[in-house]
Structures are given as C-alpha cells and as structure tokens.
C-alpha cells in the first residue's frame, strides 16, 4: 500500500494546555488508527516561528527561483521548507486557537511563507490563479474560548480560500472545540471527531 503522509501544524503557544493541539492530535491519532496515514511530519510553529514578511522576502517571492542569488536564497530558506512540507503531504492537520476572531498570528505567518507565485500557483490566460498542488485534504482543528453562535469566525473560510486559490483543489473538514473559556468547560475530543 502507498504510504500516506500527514503534515501536523501546531500553532498555539499553550503546549499541553492547548485545546487546538489536543484536537489536532486526536485527529492524527484517529487517521493513524484507521490506516489513512502512516507518516506524520509535526511542525510546532511556536518552536520555529515563521519570519514575518520583510522587504527582502517579498522581493525574493517575486523573482523566478532560478534567478535568485545566494543571499536571496538564504532569505527564502524557511519559505522553501514550508513549501516542501506541503508538497510532500497528502493530508494536512492544522490546529489553531481563535485569536480576535481569526487564526493565530503564527499560522498566518506560516501561510504567508507558503503562498508564492510560480511556486504554489500560477496565473492562467484569463488572469485566474491556479494552484499547483491539487488533491490534498485538510482537517482543521479550531479552539475558541466562546461559541460560534455568539461571534463571527473567519478562520475556516480564510484557510479554505487560501488553499483553493493559491495551493490547489483541497477538501477541507473543520472540527471545533468551542467554549473553552466558559465555566465548567470539559472537552471530549472523540465526540467532536466522531464522524471522522
Ligand atoms: C489574544 C487572545 C484572543 C482571543 N480571542 C478570542 C476570540 O476572538 N474569540 C474566542 O472565542 N476566544 C478567543 N480567545 C480565547 C481562545 O480562543 C481560547 O483560549 C482557546 O482555547 C485557545 O486555543 P488553545 O487552547 O489551542 O490555545 C482569545 C485568547 C487570546 C489569548
């Protein structure tokens, strides 16, 4: 049987107290148990934080990879590693806390390192963007202190749009731990992912 690889992205700094990490880890465990994946690449963004975009990086992003000099290639080291991780993964399991209605700043910085014209996407003759990495699956694990019914959430829609526009056709499933800041909160990860 072909080996399937999952990329596990952790983006909460709360380590073992993190509910998004707890949920994304439960998803990974289930995928292993169901023999849907056999290799896991874990990337904890709190351990190796993505650099924020600066002028050098942005210049490098818009150059053809073959035209980069040695210094420019160095600036793109983290970005190249992120692209390779996503290229090599069949499945992405992405955990994020909700921070101010959006994804964690670390995860946003990781996405900003990933998306690159001529590398992850191209423009077609009509100016539409076409991703190069099609057919990946994403499982999103979102933890929020409050409940979705009481607040807006831009995380799932944002990540779906980024992947389907800039990376390639991607199926996305979203799982949520909600109300983590509410009195008496208790979590049952198995129940949240029962349909996985
Ligand atoms: C800076 C900050 C902003 C937050 N913003 C929100 C928010 O907009 N909505 C919400 O429901 N919870 C918010 N929370 C609560 C977190 O979503 C909650 O603690 C969640 O469990 C974090 O995920 P984690 O357990 O994986 O770290 C915020 C927490 C912090 C620290």
Tab-separated table of C-alpha atoms and ligand atoms in Angstrom:
chain	number	residue	atom	x	y	z
A	1	UNK	CA	0.000	0.000	0.000
A	2	UNK	CA	1.278	3.516	-0.779
A	3	UNK	CA	2.438	5.406	2.247
A	4	UNK	CA	0.387	8.498	3.058
A	5	UNK	CA	1.949	11.422	4.819
A	6	UNK	CA	0.281	13.923	7.126
A	7	UNK	CA	1.646	17.346	7.984
A	8	UNK	CA	0.608	18.306	11.534
A	9	UNK	CA	0.743	22.061	12.176
A	10	UNK	CA	0.580	23.252	15.798
A	11	UNK	CA	0.119	26.990	16.297
A	12	UNK	CA	-0.911	27.527	19.916
A	13	UNK	CA	1.796	28.517	22.381
A	14	UNK	CA	-0.085	26.814	25.234
A	15	UNK	CA	1.641	23.460	24.711
A	16	UNK	CA	-0.076	20.663	26.688
A	17	UNK	CA	-2.847	23.067	27.837
A	18	UNK	CA	-3.805	23.833	24.217
A	19	UNK	CA	-7.208	22.569	23.102
A	20	UNK	CA	-6.450	23.077	19.398
A	21	UNK	CA	-3.331	20.934	19.823
A	22	UNK	CA	-5.364	18.362	21.768
A	23	UNK	CA	-7.937	18.229	18.961
A	24	UNK	CA	-5.434	18.132	16.089
A	25	UNK	CA	-3.506	15.369	17.906
A	26	UNK	CA	-6.739	13.373	18.328
A	27	UNK	CA	-7.350	13.736	14.567
A	28	UNK	CA	-3.820	12.474	13.824
A	29	UNK	CA	-4.292	9.501	16.192
A	30	UNK	CA	-7.577	8.565	14.513
A	31	UNK	CA	-6.118	8.817	10.996
A	32	UNK	CA	-3.259	6.526	12.062
A	33	UNK	CA	-5.660	4.051	13.676
A	34	UNK	CA	-7.807	3.983	10.514
A	35	UNK	CA	-4.616	3.450	8.470
A	36	UNK	CA	-5.286	6.583	6.417
A	37	UNK	CA	-1.794	7.873	7.162
A	38	UNK	CA	1.424	6.198	8.158
A	39	UNK	CA	3.921	9.054	8.283
A	40	UNK	CA	3.473	12.236	10.342
A	41	UNK	CA	5.602	15.363	9.945
A	42	UNK	CA	4.938	17.502	13.031
A	43	UNK	CA	5.710	21.206	12.838
A	44	UNK	CA	5.227	23.192	16.043
A	45	UNK	CA	5.302	26.814	14.878
A	46	UNK	CA	5.945	28.014	18.425
A	47	UNK	CA	9.318	26.198	18.340
A	48	UNK	CA	10.470	27.529	14.952
A	49	UNK	CA	8.394	30.644	14.364
A	50	UNK	CA	7.896	31.700	10.743
A	51	UNK	CA	9.597	35.019	9.999
A	52	UNK	CA	7.279	37.928	9.220
A	53	UNK	CA	7.440	39.144	5.643
A	54	UNK	CA	10.005	41.883	5.156
A	55	UNK	CA	11.169	43.735	2.039
A	56	UNK	CA	13.874	41.191	1.171
A	57	UNK	CA	11.497	38.259	1.413
A	58	UNK	CA	8.844	39.953	-0.661
A	59	UNK	CA	11.404	40.805	-3.379
A	60	UNK	CA	12.566	37.170	-3.341
A	61	UNK	CA	8.997	35.881	-3.624
A	62	UNK	CA	8.504	37.729	-6.915
A	63	UNK	CA	11.721	36.502	-8.561
A	64	UNK	CA	11.966	33.334	-10.597
A	65	UNK	CA	13.587	30.719	-8.295
A	66	UNK	CA	16.406	30.208	-10.872
A	67	UNK	CA	17.202	33.962	-10.802
A	68	UNK	CA	17.825	34.148	-7.027
A	69	UNK	CA	21.371	34.868	-5.850
A	70	UNK	CA	22.879	33.160	-2.795
A	71	UNK	CA	21.749	35.798	-0.279
A	72	UNK	CA	18.214	35.789	-1.651
A	73	UNK	CA	18.086	32.007	-1.493
A	74	UNK	CA	19.020	32.228	2.218
A	75	UNK	CA	16.136	34.605	2.958
A	76	UNK	CA	13.802	32.049	1.424
A	77	UNK	CA	15.079	29.059	3.440
A	78	UNK	CA	12.078	28.931	5.784
A	79	UNK	CA	9.622	29.548	2.927
A	80	UNK	CA	11.175	26.771	0.827
A	81	UNK	CA	10.933	24.343	3.763
A	82	UNK	CA	7.238	25.198	4.217
A	83	UNK	CA	6.543	24.651	0.509
A	84	UNK	CA	8.350	21.279	0.614
A	85	UNK	CA	6.373	20.211	3.685
A	86	UNK	CA	3.069	20.971	1.951
A	87	UNK	CA	4.204	19.453	-1.362
A	88	UNK	CA	5.136	16.212	0.406
A	89	UNK	CA	1.934	15.934	2.451
A	90	UNK	CA	-1.196	14.097	1.318
A	91	UNK	CA	-3.141	15.340	4.332
A	92	UNK	CA	-2.719	18.492	6.429
A	93	UNK	CA	-3.954	18.606	10.007
A	94	UNK	CA	-3.880	22.234	11.110
A	95	UNK	CA	-4.547	23.322	14.675
A	96	UNK	CA	-5.205	26.922	15.607
A	97	UNK	CA	-6.585	28.912	18.507
A	98	UNK	CA	-9.125	31.612	17.664
A	99	UNK	CA	-7.444	34.923	18.434
A	100	UNK	CA	-9.596	38.001	17.922
A	101	UNK	CA	-11.911	36.080	15.563
A	102	UNK	CA	-9.031	34.969	13.350
A	103	UNK	CA	-6.330	32.304	13.205
A	104	UNK	CA	-3.203	32.578	15.343
A	105	UNK	CA	-0.576	35.061	14.125
A	106	UNK	CA	1.908	32.174	13.845
A	107	UNK	CA	-0.370	30.275	11.471
A	108	UNK	CA	-0.982	33.396	9.389
A	109	UNK	CA	2.788	33.968	9.193
A	110	UNK	CA	3.225	30.300	8.091
A	111	UNK	CA	0.645	30.803	5.307
A	112	UNK	CA	2.437	33.970	4.206
A	113	UNK	CA	5.636	31.896	3.863
A	114	UNK	CA	3.838	29.189	1.875
A	115	UNK	CA	1.959	31.060	-0.840
A	116	UNK	CA	4.201	32.083	-3.730
A	117	UNK	CA	3.544	32.866	-7.390
A	118	UNK	CA	5.403	30.498	-9.718
A	119	UNK	CA	5.887	28.047	-6.851
A	120	UNK	CA	2.479	27.196	-5.352
A	121	UNK	CA	0.313	28.880	-8.018
A	122	UNK	CA	0.337	30.426	-11.482
A	123	UNK	CA	-1.985	32.705	-13.439
A	124	UNK	CA	-3.910	31.270	-16.382
A	125	UNK	CA	-4.529	33.174	-19.635
A	126	UNK	CA	-7.593	34.901	-18.069
A	127	UNK	CA	-5.703	36.105	-15.024
A	128	UNK	CA	-7.248	33.493	-12.700
A	129	UNK	CA	-4.949	31.894	-10.128
A	130	UNK	CA	-4.364	28.146	-10.458
A	131	UNK	CA	-2.790	26.198	-7.612
A	132	UNK	CA	-0.116	23.631	-8.422
A	133	UNK	CA	-0.733	21.166	-5.570
A	134	UNK	CA	-4.132	19.573	-6.121
A	135	UNK	CA	-5.944	16.808	-4.267
A	136	UNK	CA	-4.810	17.411	-0.689
A	137	UNK	CA	-7.119	17.030	2.294
A	138	UNK	CA	-7.144	19.410	5.239
A	139	UNK	CA	-8.506	18.753	8.710
A	140	UNK	CA	-8.829	21.989	10.661
A	141	UNK	CA	-8.847	21.937	14.469
A	142	UNK	CA	-10.041	25.286	15.837
A	143	UNK	CA	-10.284	26.101	19.553
A	144	UNK	CA	-12.221	29.125	20.780
A	145	UNK	CA	-12.978	30.483	24.230
A	146	UNK	CA	-16.508	31.392	23.149
A	147	UNK	CA	-19.097	29.668	20.961
A	148	UNK	CA	-19.614	30.151	17.241
A	149	UNK	CA	-23.269	31.124	17.743
A	150	UNK	CA	-22.133	34.247	19.643
A	151	UNK	CA	-19.356	35.543	17.411
A	152	UNK	CA	-18.034	35.718	13.845
A	153	UNK	CA	-15.345	33.289	12.729
A	154	UNK	CA	-13.179	33.998	9.723
A	155	UNK	CA	-10.715	31.151	10.207
A	156	UNK	CA	-12.223	28.255	8.245
A	157	UNK	CA	-13.372	30.434	5.328
A	158	UNK	CA	-9.974	32.135	5.168
A	159	UNK	CA	-7.980	28.891	5.135
A	160	UNK	CA	-10.307	27.297	2.548
A	161	UNK	CA	-9.952	30.337	0.264
A	162	UNK	CA	-6.172	30.435	0.599
A	163	UNK	CA	-5.736	26.743	-0.221
A	164	UNK	CA	-8.278	26.557	-3.040
A	165	UNK	CA	-6.942	29.708	-4.707
A	166	UNK	CA	-3.202	29.608	-4.082
A	167	UNK	CA	-2.323	25.946	-3.425
A	168	UNK	CA	-4.750	23.745	-5.410
A	169	UNK	CA	-8.106	21.983	-5.115
A	170	UNK	CA	-8.347	20.963	-1.497
A	171	UNK	CA	-11.082	19.284	0.551
A	172	UNK	CA	-11.390	20.895	3.977
A	173	UNK	CA	-13.100	19.455	7.078
A	174	UNK	CA	-13.470	21.676	10.122
A	175	UNK	CA	-13.657	20.461	13.717
A	176	UNK	CA	-14.099	22.810	16.666
A	177	UNK	CA	-13.583	22.892	20.399
A	178	UNK	CA	-15.857	25.717	21.482
A	179	UNK	CA	-16.408	27.499	24.783
A	180	UNK	CA	-13.025	26.659	26.319
A	181	UNK	CA	-13.202	29.832	28.452
A	182	UNK	CA	-16.652	29.052	29.838
A	183	UNK	CA	-17.129	27.971	33.450
A	184	UNK	CA	-17.114	24.197	33.892
A	185	UNK	CA	-15.833	23.572	30.352
A	186	UNK	CA	-14.871	19.956	29.621
A	187	UNK	CA	-13.667	18.503	26.367
A	188	UNK	CA	-14.386	15.180	24.646
A	189	UNK	CA	-12.203	15.067	21.526
A	190	UNK	CA	-13.546	11.646	20.453
A	191	UNK	CA	-17.092	13.021	20.414
A	192	UNK	CA	-16.048	16.087	18.360
A	193	UNK	CA	-14.392	13.913	15.701
A	194	UNK	CA	-16.852	11.007	15.839
A	195	UNK	CA	-17.640	11.352	12.115
A	196	UNK	CA	-14.001	11.233	11.040
B	1	LIG	C1	-5.202	37.087	22.452
B	1	LIG	C2	-6.413	36.194	22.546
B	1	LIG	C3	-7.508	36.460	21.776
B	1	LIG	C4	-8.629	35.640	21.846
B	1	LIG	N1	-9.698	35.916	21.055
B	1	LIG	C5	-10.788	35.108	21.103
B	1	LIG	C6	-11.907	35.354	20.256
B	1	LIG	O1	-11.950	36.259	19.438
B	1	LIG	N2	-12.969	34.523	20.362
B	1	LIG	C7	-12.992	33.465	21.244
B	1	LIG	O2	-13.980	32.726	21.279
B	1	LIG	N3	-11.932	33.203	22.040
B	1	LIG	C8	-10.813	33.993	21.995
B	1	LIG	N4	-9.745	33.721	22.791
B	1	LIG	C9	-9.760	32.515	23.635
B	1	LIG	C10	-9.072	31.337	22.925
B	1	LIG	O3	-9.647	31.112	21.650
B	1	LIG	C11	-9.173	30.064	23.754
B	1	LIG	O4	-8.413	30.245	24.944
B	1	LIG	C12	-8.728	28.819	23.024
B	1	LIG	O5	-8.850	27.706	23.855
B	1	LIG	C13	-7.278	28.974	22.543
B	1	LIG	O6	-6.835	27.818	21.864
B	1	LIG	P1	-5.709	26.892	22.519
B	1	LIG	O7	-6.354	26.249	23.730
B	1	LIG	O8	-5.384	25.891	21.451
B	1	LIG	O9	-4.548	27.764	22.875
B	1	LIG	C14	-8.624	34.534	22.744
B	1	LIG	C15	-7.492	34.276	23.517
B	1	LIG	C16	-6.400	35.092	23.433
B	1	LIG	C17	-5.179	34.790	24.278
